[in-house]
């Protein structure tokens, strides 16, 4: 009976094989600046009429960062690697400090109040709406399909940075604006490997989760431009997830949900599944994924 159960499990959890790449260039190093530590409050501005299913996927991902999923591998394990950067700073943190994430504000701008091209000058007035005026809050600007977010498809699929003293992350739905940023859910001439079905069944939702994960990791580990990063390929700035671009399983395989054939590498709360980008692990100096 045990062997029969094992056979069923193996037949249900199919595997997709990806090229495995590990950077041979310089590792990320800390340049002396502050990281985001302690309680991480985030405020969200939903820019444009973002479908409910996409909002649900993004909020589920944020809850999963510190939550306990019913099965392995877990989103929270990925977030623990982000948290671990504190221990590798020039003045390392003591112990294993956590970074609890909490959504403290949500605002909606369904009518594109600043148009459908969000350059940095237009992002600036949106930040107080995202934070609701709450201090010490990371602003997340989540834009719907058809909105161009600055630098998308121009070297950065997710933007994070600092305007004044306000850190922020801005991501858009790349389905139409930049399909390359939606790989591996959509074809890209610059990417090697098969395309696959998104874990939730919604390309935009799962692509934005993937981009938001990278933006959050960068915002925590290099919020002010003098945290963890490396420069490669000229002056390109390489951060926690861009260091490991195109990798979703360091063992070369991702799981496939037999229910909807969606590919994933991390389980979240409420049985949600996500495909998260690989992240540079400062402990092993290598790319890491939950698989």
PDB file of C-alpha atoms in Angstrom:
ATOM      1  CA  UNK A   1       0.000   0.000   0.000  1.00  0.00           C
ATOM      2  CA  UNK A   2       2.846   2.386   0.833  1.00  0.00           C
ATOM      3  CA  UNK A   3       4.493   1.787  -2.531  1.00  0.00           C
ATOM      4  CA  UNK A   4       1.185   2.448  -4.312  1.00  0.00           C
ATOM      5  CA  UNK A   5       0.759   5.794  -2.497  1.00  0.00           C
ATOM      6  CA  UNK A   6       4.286   6.800  -3.383  1.00  0.00           C
ATOM      7  CA  UNK A   7       3.645   5.974  -7.008  1.00  0.00           C
ATOM      8  CA  UNK A   8       0.519   8.119  -7.020  1.00  0.00           C
ATOM      9  CA  UNK A   9       2.379  11.054  -5.507  1.00  0.00           C
ATOM     10  CA  UNK A  10       5.164  10.780  -8.047  1.00  0.00           C
ATOM     11  CA  UNK A  11       2.717  10.615 -10.916  1.00  0.00           C
ATOM     12  CA  UNK A  12       0.763  13.652  -9.679  1.00  0.00           C
ATOM     13  CA  UNK A  13       3.696  15.948  -9.022  1.00  0.00           C
ATOM     14  CA  UNK A  14       5.115  16.180 -12.500  1.00  0.00           C
ATOM     15  CA  UNK A  15       8.374  17.971 -13.113  1.00  0.00           C
ATOM     16  CA  UNK A  16       9.495  20.566 -15.627  1.00  0.00           C
ATOM     17  CA  UNK A  17      13.224  20.796 -16.261  1.00  0.00           C
ATOM     18  CA  UNK A  18      14.929  24.173 -16.535  1.00  0.00           C
ATOM     19  CA  UNK A  19      18.471  25.201 -17.343  1.00  0.00           C
ATOM     20  CA  UNK A  20      20.356  25.749 -14.109  1.00  0.00           C
ATOM     21  CA  UNK A  21      22.694  28.708 -14.080  1.00  0.00           C
ATOM     22  CA  UNK A  22      25.015  29.898 -11.344  1.00  0.00           C
ATOM     23  CA  UNK A  23      26.853  33.189 -11.638  1.00  0.00           C
ATOM     24  CA  UNK A  24      30.629  32.905 -11.684  1.00  0.00           C
ATOM     25  CA  UNK A  25      31.013  36.654 -11.268  1.00  0.00           C
ATOM     26  CA  UNK A  26      31.497  38.634  -8.070  1.00  0.00           C
ATOM     27  CA  UNK A  27      29.051  37.917  -5.221  1.00  0.00           C
ATOM     28  CA  UNK A  28      26.832  40.588  -3.754  1.00  0.00           C
ATOM     29  CA  UNK A  29      28.591  42.584  -1.075  1.00  0.00           C
ATOM     30  CA  UNK A  30      27.401  45.056   1.544  1.00  0.00           C
ATOM     31  CA  UNK A  31      28.423  48.649   0.873  1.00  0.00           C
ATOM     32  CA  UNK A  32      27.794  49.894   4.391  1.00  0.00           C
ATOM     33  CA  UNK A  33      24.277  51.286   4.073  1.00  0.00           C
ATOM     34  CA  UNK A  34      21.157  50.557   6.112  1.00  0.00           C
ATOM     35  CA  UNK A  35      18.799  47.706   5.330  1.00  0.00           C
ATOM     36  CA  UNK A  36      15.073  47.594   6.035  1.00  0.00           C
ATOM     37  CA  UNK A  37      14.795  45.685   9.302  1.00  0.00           C
ATOM     38  CA  UNK A  38      12.276  44.920  12.005  1.00  0.00           C
ATOM     39  CA  UNK A  39       8.552  45.188  11.307  1.00  0.00           C
ATOM     40  CA  UNK A  40       7.983  45.919   7.625  1.00  0.00           C
ATOM     41  CA  UNK A  41       4.719  47.801   7.183  1.00  0.00           C
ATOM     42  CA  UNK A  42       3.596  48.116   3.578  1.00  0.00           C
ATOM     43  CA  UNK A  43       0.939  50.295   1.982  1.00  0.00           C
ATOM     44  CA  UNK A  44      -0.504  49.465  -1.427  1.00  0.00           C
ATOM     45  CA  UNK A  45      -1.880  51.712  -4.142  1.00  0.00           C
ATOM     46  CA  UNK A  46      -3.803  49.680  -6.717  1.00  0.00           C
ATOM     47  CA  UNK A  47      -3.352  51.807  -9.844  1.00  0.00           C
ATOM     48  CA  UNK A  48      -5.990  51.211 -12.492  1.00  0.00           C
ATOM     49  CA  UNK A  49      -8.871  48.717 -12.401  1.00  0.00           C
ATOM     50  CA  UNK A  50      -6.843  45.731 -11.227  1.00  0.00           C
ATOM     51  CA  UNK A  51      -8.956  42.556 -11.309  1.00  0.00           C
ATOM     52  CA  UNK A  52      -9.935  41.030  -7.985  1.00  0.00           C
ATOM     53  CA  UNK A  53      -8.102  37.775  -8.776  1.00  0.00           C
ATOM     54  CA  UNK A  54      -4.821  39.629  -9.233  1.00  0.00           C
ATOM     55  CA  UNK A  55      -5.253  41.554  -5.990  1.00  0.00           C
ATOM     56  CA  UNK A  56      -6.049  38.300  -4.205  1.00  0.00           C
ATOM     57  CA  UNK A  57      -2.871  36.604  -5.497  1.00  0.00           C
ATOM     58  CA  UNK A  58      -0.650  39.525  -4.462  1.00  0.00           C
ATOM     59  CA  UNK A  59      -2.179  39.812  -0.973  1.00  0.00           C
ATOM     60  CA  UNK A  60      -1.911  36.042  -0.527  1.00  0.00           C
ATOM     61  CA  UNK A  61       1.790  36.226  -1.399  1.00  0.00           C
ATOM     62  CA  UNK A  62       2.372  39.004   1.132  1.00  0.00           C
ATOM     63  CA  UNK A  63       0.572  37.025   3.870  1.00  0.00           C
ATOM     64  CA  UNK A  64       2.626  33.959   2.986  1.00  0.00           C
ATOM     65  CA  UNK A  65       5.969  35.670   3.616  1.00  0.00           C
ATOM     66  CA  UNK A  66       5.621  35.050   7.341  1.00  0.00           C
ATOM     67  CA  UNK A  67       2.887  32.423   7.272  1.00  0.00           C
ATOM     68  CA  UNK A  68       3.052  28.676   7.642  1.00  0.00           C
ATOM     69  CA  UNK A  69       1.926  26.804   4.550  1.00  0.00           C
ATOM     70  CA  UNK A  70       0.426  23.341   4.851  1.00  0.00           C
ATOM     71  CA  UNK A  71       3.245  21.727   2.885  1.00  0.00           C
ATOM     72  CA  UNK A  72       6.804  22.224   1.732  1.00  0.00           C
ATOM     73  CA  UNK A  73       8.457  24.068   0.043  1.00  0.00           C
ATOM     74  CA  UNK A  74       7.228  27.322   1.580  1.00  0.00           C
ATOM     75  CA  UNK A  75       7.212  30.993   0.609  1.00  0.00           C
ATOM     76  CA  UNK A  76       8.381  31.767   4.154  1.00  0.00           C
ATOM     77  CA  UNK A  77      11.605  29.837   3.520  1.00  0.00           C
ATOM     78  CA  UNK A  78      12.338  32.153   0.590  1.00  0.00           C
ATOM     79  CA  UNK A  79      11.704  35.191   2.806  1.00  0.00           C
ATOM     80  CA  UNK A  80      14.076  33.840   5.451  1.00  0.00           C
ATOM     81  CA  UNK A  81      16.902  34.144   2.934  1.00  0.00           C
ATOM     82  CA  UNK A  82      15.973  37.826   2.516  1.00  0.00           C
ATOM     83  CA  UNK A  83      15.979  38.202   6.308  1.00  0.00           C
ATOM     84  CA  UNK A  84      19.389  36.510   6.514  1.00  0.00           C
ATOM     85  CA  UNK A  85      21.099  39.435   4.739  1.00  0.00           C
ATOM     86  CA  UNK A  86      21.065  41.238   8.092  1.00  0.00           C
ATOM     87  CA  UNK A  87      23.583  38.715   9.403  1.00  0.00           C
ATOM     88  CA  UNK A  88      26.011  39.442   6.551  1.00  0.00           C
ATOM     89  CA  UNK A  89      26.053  43.230   6.793  1.00  0.00           C
ATOM     90  CA  UNK A  90      29.289  44.986   7.739  1.00  0.00           C
ATOM     91  CA  UNK A  91      27.787  45.361  11.208  1.00  0.00           C
ATOM     92  CA  UNK A  92      25.900  42.076  11.412  1.00  0.00           C
ATOM     93  CA  UNK A  93      22.691  41.725  13.359  1.00  0.00           C
ATOM     94  CA  UNK A  94      22.679  39.446  16.383  1.00  0.00           C
ATOM     95  CA  UNK A  95      20.758  36.210  16.306  1.00  0.00           C
ATOM     96  CA  UNK A  96      18.290  35.514  13.518  1.00  0.00           C
ATOM     97  CA  UNK A  97      16.183  38.689  13.316  1.00  0.00           C
ATOM     98  CA  UNK A  98      12.809  38.375  11.604  1.00  0.00           C
ATOM     99  CA  UNK A  99      11.149  40.855   9.254  1.00  0.00           C
ATOM    100  CA  UNK A 100       7.379  40.507   9.796  1.00  0.00           C
ATOM    101  CA  UNK A 101       5.436  41.961   6.854  1.00  0.00           C
ATOM    102  CA  UNK A 102       2.052  43.614   7.415  1.00  0.00           C
ATOM    103  CA  UNK A 103      -0.223  45.429   4.972  1.00  0.00           C
ATOM    104  CA  UNK A 104      -1.307  48.558   6.858  1.00  0.00           C
ATOM    105  CA  UNK A 105      -3.024  50.501   4.074  1.00  0.00           C
ATOM    106  CA  UNK A 106      -4.726  49.950   0.713  1.00  0.00           C
ATOM    107  CA  UNK A 107      -5.929  52.655  -1.652  1.00  0.00           C
ATOM    108  CA  UNK A 108      -7.501  52.445  -5.108  1.00  0.00           C
ATOM    109  CA  UNK A 109      -6.960  54.647  -8.161  1.00  0.00           C
ATOM    110  CA  UNK A 110      -9.132  52.892 -10.749  1.00  0.00           C
ATOM    111  CA  UNK A 111      -9.251  55.819 -13.204  1.00  0.00           C
ATOM    112  CA  UNK A 112      -5.504  56.275 -13.844  1.00  0.00           C
ATOM    113  CA  UNK A 113      -5.336  59.716 -12.191  1.00  0.00           C
ATOM    114  CA  UNK A 114      -1.848  60.336 -13.594  1.00  0.00           C
ATOM    115  CA  UNK A 115      -2.251  58.582 -16.929  1.00  0.00           C
ATOM    116  CA  UNK A 116      -0.941  55.278 -18.188  1.00  0.00           C
ATOM    117  CA  UNK A 117       2.799  56.022 -18.148  1.00  0.00           C
ATOM    118  CA  UNK A 118       4.269  56.044 -14.636  1.00  0.00           C
ATOM    119  CA  UNK A 119       7.661  57.702 -14.796  1.00  0.00           C
ATOM    120  CA  UNK A 120       9.383  58.533 -11.519  1.00  0.00           C
ATOM    121  CA  UNK A 121       7.949  62.066 -11.424  1.00  0.00           C
ATOM    122  CA  UNK A 122       4.442  60.599 -11.557  1.00  0.00           C
ATOM    123  CA  UNK A 123       5.191  57.888  -9.017  1.00  0.00           C
ATOM    124  CA  UNK A 124       6.178  60.515  -6.426  1.00  0.00           C
ATOM    125  CA  UNK A 125       2.662  61.922  -5.758  1.00  0.00           C
ATOM    126  CA  UNK A 126       1.270  58.383  -5.565  1.00  0.00           C
ATOM    127  CA  UNK A 127       3.475  57.390  -2.633  1.00  0.00           C
ATOM    128  CA  UNK A 128       1.495  59.233   0.097  1.00  0.00           C
ATOM    129  CA  UNK A 129      -1.669  57.571  -1.221  1.00  0.00           C
ATOM    130  CA  UNK A 130      -0.025  54.160  -0.895  1.00  0.00           C
ATOM    131  CA  UNK A 131       1.230  54.739   2.653  1.00  0.00           C
ATOM    132  CA  UNK A 132      -1.856  56.622   3.806  1.00  0.00           C
ATOM    133  CA  UNK A 133       0.522  59.067   5.475  1.00  0.00           C
ATOM    134  CA  UNK A 134       1.701  56.375   7.871  1.00  0.00           C
ATOM    135  CA  UNK A 135       5.395  56.771   8.794  1.00  0.00           C
ATOM    136  CA  UNK A 136       7.945  54.001   8.318  1.00  0.00           C
ATOM    137  CA  UNK A 137       5.845  52.351   5.625  1.00  0.00           C
ATOM    138  CA  UNK A 138       7.112  50.844   2.376  1.00  0.00           C
ATOM    139  CA  UNK A 139       4.974  52.032  -0.547  1.00  0.00           C
ATOM    140  CA  UNK A 140       3.894  49.470  -3.143  1.00  0.00           C
ATOM    141  CA  UNK A 141       2.536  50.789  -6.441  1.00  0.00           C
ATOM    142  CA  UNK A 142       0.764  47.965  -8.277  1.00  0.00           C
ATOM    143  CA  UNK A 143      -0.341  48.961 -11.796  1.00  0.00           C
ATOM    144  CA  UNK A 144      -2.833  47.177 -13.985  1.00  0.00           C
ATOM    145  CA  UNK A 145      -2.444  45.860 -17.539  1.00  0.00           C
ATOM    146  CA  UNK A 146      -1.835  48.624 -20.065  1.00  0.00           C
ATOM    147  CA  UNK A 147       0.136  50.864 -17.693  1.00  0.00           C
ATOM    148  CA  UNK A 148       3.816  51.379 -18.455  1.00  0.00           C
ATOM    149  CA  UNK A 149       5.925  51.550 -15.309  1.00  0.00           C
ATOM    150  CA  UNK A 150       9.277  53.304 -15.678  1.00  0.00           C
ATOM    151  CA  UNK A 151      12.141  51.055 -16.818  1.00  0.00           C
ATOM    152  CA  UNK A 152       9.917  48.051 -17.520  1.00  0.00           C
ATOM    153  CA  UNK A 153      11.564  46.286 -20.452  1.00  0.00           C
ATOM    154  CA  UNK A 154      14.465  48.730 -20.203  1.00  0.00           C
ATOM    155  CA  UNK A 155      16.690  46.778 -17.869  1.00  0.00           C
ATOM    156  CA  UNK A 156      14.325  46.341 -14.923  1.00  0.00           C
ATOM    157  CA  UNK A 157      11.070  44.410 -14.693  1.00  0.00           C
ATOM    158  CA  UNK A 158      10.297  45.727 -11.197  1.00  0.00           C
ATOM    159  CA  UNK A 159      11.389  49.092  -9.928  1.00  0.00           C
ATOM    160  CA  UNK A 160      12.336  49.927  -6.369  1.00  0.00           C
ATOM    161  CA  UNK A 161      14.042  52.984  -5.064  1.00  0.00           C
ATOM    162  CA  UNK A 162      13.838  56.090  -2.919  1.00  0.00           C
ATOM    163  CA  UNK A 163      12.029  59.365  -3.567  1.00  0.00           C
ATOM    164  CA  UNK A 164      12.950  61.836  -0.875  1.00  0.00           C
ATOM    165  CA  UNK A 165      13.086  59.624   2.187  1.00  0.00           C
ATOM    166  CA  UNK A 166      10.301  57.316   1.029  1.00  0.00           C
ATOM    167  CA  UNK A 167      11.289  53.813  -0.167  1.00  0.00           C
ATOM    168  CA  UNK A 168       8.966  52.226  -2.688  1.00  0.00           C
ATOM    169  CA  UNK A 169       8.422  49.316  -5.054  1.00  0.00           C
ATOM    170  CA  UNK A 170       6.537  49.713  -8.332  1.00  0.00           C
ATOM    171  CA  UNK A 171       5.419  46.852 -10.560  1.00  0.00           C
ATOM    172  CA  UNK A 172       3.031  46.510 -13.468  1.00  0.00           C
ATOM    173  CA  UNK A 173       1.278  43.735 -15.326  1.00  0.00           C
ATOM    174  CA  UNK A 174       3.824  42.832 -18.036  1.00  0.00           C
ATOM    175  CA  UNK A 175       1.510  40.792 -20.280  1.00  0.00           C
ATOM    176  CA  UNK A 176       1.139  43.516 -22.920  1.00  0.00           C
ATOM    177  CA  UNK A 177       3.818  46.046 -22.021  1.00  0.00           C
ATOM    178  CA  UNK A 178       6.737  43.640 -21.678  1.00  0.00           C
ATOM    179  CA  UNK A 179       6.098  39.904 -22.207  1.00  0.00           C
ATOM    180  CA  UNK A 180       9.777  39.265 -21.485  1.00  0.00           C
ATOM    181  CA  UNK A 181       9.084  40.189 -17.859  1.00  0.00           C
ATOM    182  CA  UNK A 182       6.302  37.587 -17.770  1.00  0.00           C
ATOM    183  CA  UNK A 183       8.612  34.706 -18.731  1.00  0.00           C
ATOM    184  CA  UNK A 184       8.362  31.766 -18.123  1.00  0.00           C
ATOM    185  CA  UNK A 185       4.588  32.197 -18.454  1.00  0.00           C
ATOM    186  CA  UNK A 186       4.957  33.881 -21.860  1.00  0.00           C
ATOM    187  CA  UNK A 187       7.549  33.290 -24.580  1.00  0.00           C
ATOM    188  CA  UNK A 188      10.617  35.491 -24.691  1.00  0.00           C
ATOM    189  CA  UNK A 189      13.264  35.450 -27.434  1.00  0.00           C
ATOM    190  CA  UNK A 190      15.943  36.317 -24.873  1.00  0.00           C
ATOM    191  CA  UNK A 191      15.116  33.481 -22.463  1.00  0.00           C
ATOM    192  CA  UNK A 192      16.090  29.826 -22.677  1.00  0.00           C
ATOM    193  CA  UNK A 193      13.736  27.151 -21.407  1.00  0.00           C
ATOM    194  CA  UNK A 194      10.112  26.062 -21.776  1.00  0.00           C
ATOM    195  CA  UNK A 195       7.103  28.224 -21.065  1.00  0.00           C
ATOM    196  CA  UNK A 196       4.594  26.931 -18.526  1.00  0.00           C
ATOM    197  CA  UNK A 197       1.206  27.572 -17.060  1.00  0.00           C
ATOM    198  CA  UNK A 198       1.015  30.053 -14.170  1.00  0.00           C
ATOM    199  CA  UNK A 199       0.272  28.532 -10.745  1.00  0.00           C
ATOM    200  CA  UNK A 200      -2.991  30.466 -10.242  1.00  0.00           C
ATOM    201  CA  UNK A 201      -4.039  30.198 -13.879  1.00  0.00           C
ATOM    202  CA  UNK A 202      -3.706  33.990 -14.318  1.00  0.00           C
ATOM    203  CA  UNK A 203      -0.572  35.110 -16.175  1.00  0.00           C
ATOM    204  CA  UNK A 204      -0.796  38.714 -15.002  1.00  0.00           C
ATOM    205  CA  UNK A 205      -1.319  37.802 -11.339  1.00  0.00           C
ATOM    206  CA  UNK A 206       1.537  35.329 -11.162  1.00  0.00           C
ATOM    207  CA  UNK A 207       3.919  37.485 -13.195  1.00  0.00           C
ATOM    208  CA  UNK A 208       3.261  40.437 -10.866  1.00  0.00           C
ATOM    209  CA  UNK A 209       3.850  38.257  -7.806  1.00  0.00           C
ATOM    210  CA  UNK A 210       7.154  37.153  -9.305  1.00  0.00           C
ATOM    211  CA  UNK A 211       8.170  40.767 -10.029  1.00  0.00           C
ATOM    212  CA  UNK A 212       6.961  42.001  -6.632  1.00  0.00           C
ATOM    213  CA  UNK A 213       9.048  39.318  -4.918  1.00  0.00           C
ATOM    214  CA  UNK A 214      12.153  40.619  -6.665  1.00  0.00           C
ATOM    215  CA  UNK A 215      11.267  44.234  -5.890  1.00  0.00           C
ATOM    216  CA  UNK A 216      10.680  43.481  -2.212  1.00  0.00           C
ATOM    217  CA  UNK A 217      13.953  41.602  -1.898  1.00  0.00           C
ATOM    218  CA  UNK A 218      15.790  44.531  -3.466  1.00  0.00           C
ATOM    219  CA  UNK A 219      13.969  47.088  -1.312  1.00  0.00           C
ATOM    220  CA  UNK A 220      14.893  45.255   1.896  1.00  0.00           C
ATOM    221  CA  UNK A 221      18.514  44.453   1.054  1.00  0.00           C
ATOM    222  CA  UNK A 222      19.377  47.648  -0.849  1.00  0.00           C
ATOM    223  CA  UNK A 223      16.778  50.284   0.052  1.00  0.00           C
ATOM    224  CA  UNK A 224      18.997  53.362  -0.152  1.00  0.00           C
ATOM    225  CA  UNK A 225      21.412  52.342  -2.910  1.00  0.00           C
ATOM    226  CA  UNK A 226      24.294  51.525  -0.572  1.00  0.00           C
ATOM    227  CA  UNK A 227      23.241  48.107   0.728  1.00  0.00           C
ATOM    228  CA  UNK A 228      23.862  44.742  -0.923  1.00  0.00           C
ATOM    229  CA  UNK A 229      24.621  44.823  -4.635  1.00  0.00           C
ATOM    230  CA  UNK A 230      27.256  44.113  -7.240  1.00  0.00           C
ATOM    231  CA  UNK A 231      28.075  45.678 -10.592  1.00  0.00           C
ATOM    232  CA  UNK A 232      28.404  43.377 -13.559  1.00  0.00           C
ATOM    233  CA  UNK A 233      28.217  43.682 -17.312  1.00  0.00           C
ATOM    234  CA  UNK A 234      29.472  47.228 -17.271  1.00  0.00           C
ATOM    235  CA  UNK A 235      27.647  49.448 -14.809  1.00  0.00           C
ATOM    236  CA  UNK A 236      24.539  47.290 -14.426  1.00  0.00           C
ATOM    237  CA  UNK A 237      23.421  47.102 -10.790  1.00  0.00           C
ATOM    238  CA  UNK A 238      22.860  43.507  -9.694  1.00  0.00           C
ATOM    239  CA  UNK A 239      20.752  42.813  -6.613  1.00  0.00           C
ATOM    240  CA  UNK A 240      19.362  39.878  -4.637  1.00  0.00           C
ATOM    241  CA  UNK A 241      17.165  38.345  -7.354  1.00  0.00           C
ATOM    242  CA  UNK A 242      18.585  39.915 -10.529  1.00  0.00           C
ATOM    243  CA  UNK A 243      21.819  38.134  -9.628  1.00  0.00           C
ATOM    244  CA  UNK A 244      19.974  34.874 -10.267  1.00  0.00           C
ATOM    245  CA  UNK A 245      17.787  35.835 -13.205  1.00  0.00           C
ATOM    246  CA  UNK A 246      15.952  33.018 -14.997  1.00  0.00           C
ATOM    247  CA  UNK A 247      16.388  30.415 -12.253  1.00  0.00           C
ATOM    248  CA  UNK A 248      13.367  28.897 -10.540  1.00  0.00           C
ATOM    249  CA  UNK A 249      14.739  25.605  -9.222  1.00  0.00           C
ATOM    250  CA  UNK A 250      18.360  25.180  -8.231  1.00  0.00           C
ATOM    251  CA  UNK A 251      17.855  21.441  -8.588  1.00  0.00           C
ATOM    252  CA  UNK A 252      16.777  22.002 -12.175  1.00  0.00           C
ATOM    253  CA  UNK A 253      13.099  21.113 -11.667  1.00  0.00           C
ATOM    254  CA  UNK A 254       9.899  22.846 -10.649  1.00  0.00           C
ATOM    255  CA  UNK A 255       6.699  21.229  -9.453  1.00  0.00           C
ATOM    256  CA  UNK A 256       3.467  21.114 -11.427  1.00  0.00           C
ATOM    257  CA  UNK A 257       0.107  21.214  -9.706  1.00  0.00           C
ATOM    258  CA  UNK A 258      -1.959  18.277 -11.031  1.00  0.00           C
ATOM    259  CA  UNK A 259      -5.171  20.269 -10.470  1.00  0.00           C
ATOM    260  CA  UNK A 260      -4.503  22.985 -13.066  1.00  0.00           C
ATOM    261  CA  UNK A 261      -1.042  22.099 -14.509  1.00  0.00           C
ATOM    262  CA  UNK A 262       0.372  25.316 -13.050  1.00  0.00           C
ATOM    263  CA  UNK A 263       4.101  25.366 -12.306  1.00  0.00           C
ATOM    264  CA  UNK A 264       5.274  26.434  -8.860  1.00  0.00           C
ATOM    265  CA  UNK A 265       8.213  26.272  -6.483  1.00  0.00           C
ATOM    266  CA  UNK A 266       6.664  27.522  -3.224  1.00  0.00           C
ATOM    267  CA  UNK A 267       3.492  26.929  -1.218  1.00  0.00           C
ATOM    268  CA  UNK A 268       1.713  29.757   0.552  1.00  0.00           C
ATOM    269  CA  UNK A 269      -1.043  30.094   3.112  1.00  0.00           C
ATOM    270  CA  UNK A 270      -4.475  28.872   2.125  1.00  0.00           C
ATOM    271  CA  UNK A 271      -3.036  26.313  -0.300  1.00  0.00           C
ATOM    272  CA  UNK A 272      -1.831  29.070  -2.646  1.00  0.00           C
ATOM    273  CA  UNK A 273       1.083  28.269  -4.933  1.00  0.00           C
ATOM    274  CA  UNK A 274       3.692  30.608  -6.384  1.00  0.00           C
ATOM    275  CA  UNK A 275       6.632  30.609  -8.761  1.00  0.00           C
ATOM    276  CA  UNK A 276       9.273  32.740  -7.046  1.00  0.00           C
ATOM    277  CA  UNK A 277      12.572  33.938  -8.507  1.00  0.00           C
ATOM    278  CA  UNK A 278      15.832  32.504  -7.255  1.00  0.00           C
ATOM    279  CA  UNK A 279      17.617  34.682  -4.729  1.00  0.00           C
ATOM    280  CA  UNK A 280      21.300  35.109  -3.956  1.00  0.00           C
ATOM    281  CA  UNK A 281      22.058  33.374  -0.671  1.00  0.00           C
ATOM    282  CA  UNK A 282      24.808  35.318   1.145  1.00  0.00           C
ATOM    283  CA  UNK A 283      25.615  32.313   3.312  1.00  0.00           C
ATOM    284  CA  UNK A 284      26.463  29.932   0.469  1.00  0.00           C
ATOM    285  CA  UNK A 285      27.325  32.639  -2.095  1.00  0.00           C
ATOM    286  CA  UNK A 286      25.074  30.940  -4.618  1.00  0.00           C
ATOM    287  CA  UNK A 287      21.601  31.184  -6.093  1.00  0.00           C
ATOM    288  CA  UNK A 288      18.882  29.612  -3.968  1.00  0.00           C
ATOM    289  CA  UNK A 289      15.261  28.596  -4.497  1.00  0.00           C
ATOM    290  CA  UNK A 290      12.785  26.780  -2.230  1.00  0.00           C
ATOM    291  CA  UNK A 291      13.312  23.629  -4.332  1.00  0.00           C
TER     292      UNK A 291
END
